[in-house]
Amino acid sequence: QVQLVESGGDLVQPGGSLRLSCAASGSIFRASAMGWYRQAPGKQRELVADITPAGITDYADSVKGRFTISRDNAKNTVILQMNSLKPEDTAVYYCKLVWGATLVYWGQGTQVTVSS
């Protein structure tokens, strides 16, 4: 069983920055792909960024150049650094772990609100 715990969500002004963290329990983190997703009110959950076990990253077009995903395998943690935040980035952000073809775990989410 894997537990994912997100932290770092907050209220921030447009143009500001936030750093989200996702800590994973268990021993499969190093071999797992990790991702950050978000869901705004009335919208579907969407991929923000992901990172493979080898460290290869991918980003949604809407966040390229502003967000950076990274992982620390020694700490079982994945980070989402968010800069130049916009009101449209407001959402609940979720961490996702994928191991192999069948194991998928989600965190409980952390609220990010971008508003003046």
Coordinates of N, CA and C in Angstrom, one line a residue:
Q1 N 0.8 -1.2 0.0 CA 0.0 0.0 0.0 C 0.9 1.2 0.0
V2 N 0.5 2.2 -0.8 CA 1.3 3.4 -1.0 C 0.4 4.6 -0.5
Q3 N 0.9 5.5 0.2 CA 0.2 6.7 0.6 C 1.0 7.9 0.0
L4 N 0.3 8.8 -0.6 CA 0.8 10.1 -1.1 C 0.3 11.3 -0.4
V5 N 1.1 12.1 0.1 CA 0.7 13.3 0.9 C 1.3 14.5 0.2
E6 N 0.3 15.4 -0.3 CA 0.7 16.6 -0.9 C 0.8 17.7 0.1
S7 N 1.6 18.7 -0.1 CA 1.6 19.9 0.7 C 2.1 21.1 -0.1
G8 N 1.9 22.3 0.4 CA 2.5 23.5 -0.2 C 1.4 24.4 -0.9
G9 N 0.2 23.9 -1.0 CA -0.8 24.7 -1.6 C -1.1 26.0 -0.7
D10 N -1.5 27.0 -1.4 CA -1.7 28.3 -0.7 C -2.5 29.3 -1.6
L11 N -2.8 30.4 -1.0 CA -3.3 31.6 -1.7 C -2.1 32.4 -2.1
V12 N -1.9 32.8 -3.4 CA -0.8 33.6 -3.9 C -1.3 34.6 -4.9
Q13 N -0.6 35.7 -5.0 CA -1.0 36.7 -6.0 C -0.5 36.3 -7.4
P14 N -1.2 36.8 -8.4 CA -0.7 36.6 -9.8 C 0.8 37.0 -9.9
G15 N 1.5 36.2 -10.6 CA 3.0 36.5 -10.8 C 3.8 35.8 -9.7
G16 N 3.2 35.3 -8.6 CA 3.9 34.7 -7.5 C 4.3 33.3 -7.8
S17 N 4.9 32.7 -6.8 CA 5.5 31.3 -6.9 C 5.0 30.5 -5.7
L18 N 4.9 29.2 -6.0 CA 4.6 28.2 -5.0 C 5.4 26.9 -5.3
R19 N 5.7 26.2 -4.2 CA 6.4 24.9 -4.4 C 5.6 23.8 -3.7
L20 N 5.1 22.9 -4.5 CA 4.3 21.8 -4.0 C 5.2 20.6 -3.8
S21 N 4.9 19.8 -2.8 CA 5.6 18.6 -2.5 C 4.7 17.4 -2.4
C22 N 5.1 16.3 -2.7 CA 4.4 15.1 -2.6 C 5.3 14.0 -2.0
A23 N 5.0 13.5 -0.8 CA 5.8 12.5 -0.2 C 5.1 11.2 -0.3
A24 N 5.9 10.2 -0.7 CA 5.3 8.8 -0.9 C 5.8 7.9 0.1
S25 N 5.0 7.0 0.7 CA 5.4 5.9 1.5 C 5.7 4.7 0.7
G26 N 6.3 3.7 1.3 CA 6.6 2.5 0.6 C 7.9 2.5 -0.1
S27 N 8.1 1.4 -0.8 CA 9.4 1.1 -1.4 C 9.4 1.2 -2.9
I28 N 8.3 1.5 -3.6 CA 8.3 1.5 -5.0 C 8.5 2.8 -5.7
F29 N 8.7 3.9 -4.9 CA 8.8 5.2 -5.5 C 9.8 5.3 -6.5
R30 N 11.0 4.8 -6.3 CA 12.1 4.9 -7.2 C 11.8 4.3 -8.6
A31 N 11.0 3.3 -8.6 CA 10.7 2.6 -9.9 C 9.3 3.1 -10.5
S32 N 8.8 4.2 -9.9 CA 7.5 4.6 -10.3 C 7.5 5.9 -11.1
A33 N 6.6 6.1 -12.1 CA 6.4 7.4 -12.7 C 5.5 8.2 -11.8
M34 N 5.9 9.5 -11.7 CA 5.1 10.4 -10.9 C 4.5 11.6 -11.7
G35 N 3.4 12.0 -11.3 CA 2.8 13.1 -12.0 C 2.0 14.1 -11.1
W36 N 1.9 15.3 -11.6 CA 1.0 16.3 -10.9 C -0.1 16.6 -11.9
Y37 N -1.3 16.5 -11.3 CA -2.6 16.8 -12.0 C -3.3 17.9 -11.3
R38 N -4.2 18.6 -12.0 CA -5.0 19.6 -11.3 C -6.5 19.5 -11.8
Q39 N -7.3 20.0 -10.9 CA -8.8 20.0 -11.3 C -9.4 21.3 -10.8
A40 N -9.8 22.1 -11.7 CA -10.5 23.4 -11.3 C -12.0 23.1 -11.2
P41 N -12.7 23.9 -10.5 CA -14.2 23.7 -10.4 C -14.9 23.6 -11.7
G42 N -15.7 22.6 -11.9 CA -16.4 22.4 -13.1 C -15.6 21.9 -14.3
K43 N -14.4 21.6 -14.1 CA -13.5 21.1 -15.2 C -13.0 19.7 -14.9
Q44 N -12.6 19.0 -15.9 CA -12.0 17.7 -15.7 C -10.6 17.8 -15.2
R45 N -10.1 16.8 -14.5 CA -8.8 16.7 -14.0 C -7.8 16.6 -15.2
E46 N -6.7 17.4 -15.2 CA -5.8 17.4 -16.3 C -4.4 17.2 -15.8
L47 N -3.6 16.7 -16.7 CA -2.2 16.5 -16.4 C -1.5 17.9 -16.4
V48 N -0.6 18.1 -15.4 CA 0.2 19.3 -15.4 C 1.6 19.0 -15.8
A49 N 2.2 18.0 -15.2 CA 3.6 17.6 -15.5 C 3.8 16.2 -15.0
D50 N 4.7 15.4 -15.6 CA 5.0 14.1 -15.1 C 6.5 13.9 -15.3
I51 N 7.0 12.9 -14.6 CA 8.4 12.5 -14.6 C 8.6 11.0 -14.5
T52 N 9.4 10.5 -15.3 CA 9.6 9.0 -15.3 C 10.6 8.6 -14.2
P53 N 10.8 7.3 -14.0 CA 11.8 6.9 -13.0 C 13.2 7.4 -13.4
A54 N 13.4 7.5 -14.7 CA 14.7 8.0 -15.2 C 14.9 9.5 -15.2
G55 N 13.8 10.2 -14.8 CA 13.9 11.6 -14.7 C 13.5 12.4 -16.0
I56 N 12.9 11.7 -16.9 CA 12.4 12.4 -18.1 C 11.1 13.1 -17.8
T57 N 11.0 14.3 -18.2 CA 9.8 15.1 -17.8 C 9.0 15.5 -19.0
D58 N 7.7 15.8 -18.7 CA 6.8 16.3 -19.8 C 5.9 17.3 -19.1
Y59 N 5.4 18.3 -19.9 CA 4.6 19.3 -19.3 C 3.4 19.6 -20.2
A60 N 2.3 20.1 -19.6 CA 1.2 20.6 -20.3 C 1.6 21.9 -21.0
D61 N 1.1 22.2 -22.2 CA 1.5 23.4 -22.9 C 1.3 24.7 -22.0
S62 N 0.2 24.6 -21.3 CA -0.2 25.8 -20.5 C 0.8 26.2 -19.4
V63 N 1.7 25.2 -19.0 CA 2.6 25.5 -17.9 C 4.1 25.5 -18.3
K64 N 4.4 25.1 -19.6 CA 5.7 25.1 -20.0 C 6.4 26.4 -19.8
G65 N 7.7 26.3 -19.3 CA 8.4 27.5 -19.1 C 8.1 28.2 -17.7
R66 N 7.1 27.7 -17.1 CA 6.7 28.3 -15.8 C 6.8 27.3 -14.6
F67 N 6.5 26.1 -14.9 CA 6.5 25.0 -13.9 C 7.7 24.1 -14.1
T68 N 8.2 23.5 -13.0 CA 9.3 22.5 -13.1 C 9.0 21.4 -12.2
I69 N 9.0 20.1 -12.7 CA 8.8 19.0 -11.9 C 10.2 18.3 -11.6
S70 N 10.4 17.8 -10.4 CA 11.6 17.1 -10.1 C 11.3 16.1 -9.1
R71 N 12.3 15.2 -8.9 CA 12.1 14.1 -7.9 C 13.3 13.9 -7.1
D72 N 13.2 13.5 -5.9 CA 14.3 13.1 -5.0 C 14.0 11.7 -4.5
N73 N 14.7 10.8 -5.1 CA 14.4 9.3 -4.8 C 14.9 9.0 -3.4
A74 N 15.9 9.7 -2.9 CA 16.4 9.4 -1.5 C 15.3 9.8 -0.5
K75 N 14.5 10.7 -0.8 CA 13.4 11.2 0.1 C 12.0 10.8 -0.3
N76 N 11.9 10.0 -1.4 CA 10.6 9.6 -1.9 C 9.7 10.8 -2.1
T77 N 10.2 11.8 -2.7 CA 9.4 13.0 -2.9 C 9.5 13.5 -4.3
V78 N 8.4 14.1 -4.8 CA 8.3 14.7 -6.1 C 7.9 16.2 -5.8
I79 N 8.5 17.1 -6.5 CA 8.3 18.5 -6.3 C 7.7 19.2 -7.6
L80 N 6.8 20.1 -7.4 CA 6.4 20.9 -8.5 C 6.6 22.4 -8.1
Q81 N 7.6 23.0 -8.8 CA 7.9 24.4 -8.6 C 7.1 25.2 -9.6
M82 N 6.3 26.1 -9.1 CA 5.4 26.9 -9.9 C 5.7 28.3 -9.8
N83 N 6.1 28.9 -11.0 CA 6.5 30.3 -11.0 C 5.5 31.1 -12.0
S84 N 5.5 32.4 -11.9 CA 4.7 33.2 -12.7 C 3.2 32.7 -12.8
L85 N 2.7 32.5 -11.6 CA 1.4 31.9 -11.5 C 0.3 32.9 -12.0
K86 N -0.7 32.3 -12.6 CA -1.8 33.0 -13.2 C -3.1 32.6 -12.5
P87 N -4.1 33.4 -12.6 CA -5.4 33.0 -12.0 C -6.0 31.7 -12.5
E88 N -5.7 31.4 -13.8 CA -6.2 30.2 -14.4 C -5.4 29.0 -13.9
D89 N -4.4 29.1 -13.1 CA -3.7 28.0 -12.4 C -4.5 27.6 -11.2
T90 N -5.5 28.3 -10.8 CA -6.2 28.0 -9.6 C -6.9 26.6 -9.7
A91 N -6.6 25.7 -8.8 CA -7.2 24.4 -8.9 C -6.8 23.6 -7.6
V92 N -7.3 22.4 -7.5 CA -6.8 21.5 -6.5 C -5.7 20.6 -7.3
Y93 N -4.5 20.6 -6.7 CA -3.4 19.9 -7.4 C -3.3 18.5 -6.7
Y94 N -3.2 17.5 -7.5 CA -3.1 16.1 -7.1 C -1.8 15.4 -7.5
C95 N -1.2 14.6 -6.7 CA 0.0 13.9 -7.0 C -0.5 12.4 -7.4
K96 N 0.2 11.9 -8.4 CA -0.2 10.5 -8.9 C 1.1 9.7 -9.0
L97 N 1.0 8.4 -8.5 CA 2.1 7.5 -8.7 C 1.6 6.3 -9.6
V98 N 2.4 5.9 -10.5 CA 2.1 4.8 -11.4 C 3.3 3.8 -11.4
W99 N 3.0 2.6 -11.0 CA 4.0 1.6 -11.0 C 3.6 0.4 -11.9
G100 N 4.4 0.2 -12.9 CA 4.0 -0.9 -13.8 C 2.8 -0.5 -14.6
A101 N 2.0 -1.6 -14.9 CA 0.8 -1.4 -15.8 C -0.4 -1.3 -15.0
T102 N -0.4 -1.6 -13.7 CA -1.6 -1.8 -13.0 C -1.7 -1.0 -11.7
L103 N -0.7 -0.5 -11.1 CA -0.8 0.1 -9.8 C -0.8 1.6 -9.9
V104 N -1.9 2.3 -9.5 CA -2.0 3.7 -9.6 C -2.5 4.2 -8.2
Y105 N -1.8 5.2 -7.7 CA -2.2 5.8 -6.4 C -2.3 7.3 -6.6
W106 N -3.3 7.9 -5.9 CA -3.5 9.4 -5.9 C -3.4 9.9 -4.5
G107 N -2.9 11.1 -4.4 CA -2.9 11.8 -3.1 C -4.3 12.5 -2.9
Q108 N -4.4 13.2 -1.8 CA -5.7 13.8 -1.4 C -5.9 15.2 -2.0
G109 N -4.9 15.7 -2.5 CA -5.0 17.0 -3.2 C -4.6 18.2 -2.3
T110 N -4.1 19.3 -2.9 CA -3.8 20.5 -2.2 C -4.3 21.7 -3.0
Q111 N -4.9 22.6 -2.3 CA -5.5 23.8 -3.0 C -4.5 24.8 -3.3
V112 N -4.5 25.3 -4.6 CA -3.8 26.4 -5.0 C -4.7 27.5 -5.6
T113 N -4.7 28.6 -5.0 CA -5.5 29.7 -5.4 C -4.7 30.9 -5.8
V114 N -4.8 31.4 -7.0 CA -4.1 32.5 -7.5 C -5.0 33.7 -7.7
S115 N -4.9 34.7 -6.9 CA -5.9 35.8 -6.9 C -5.2 37.0 -6.2
S116 N -5.6 38.2 -6.7 CA -5.2 39.4 -6.0 C -6.2 39.9 -5.0

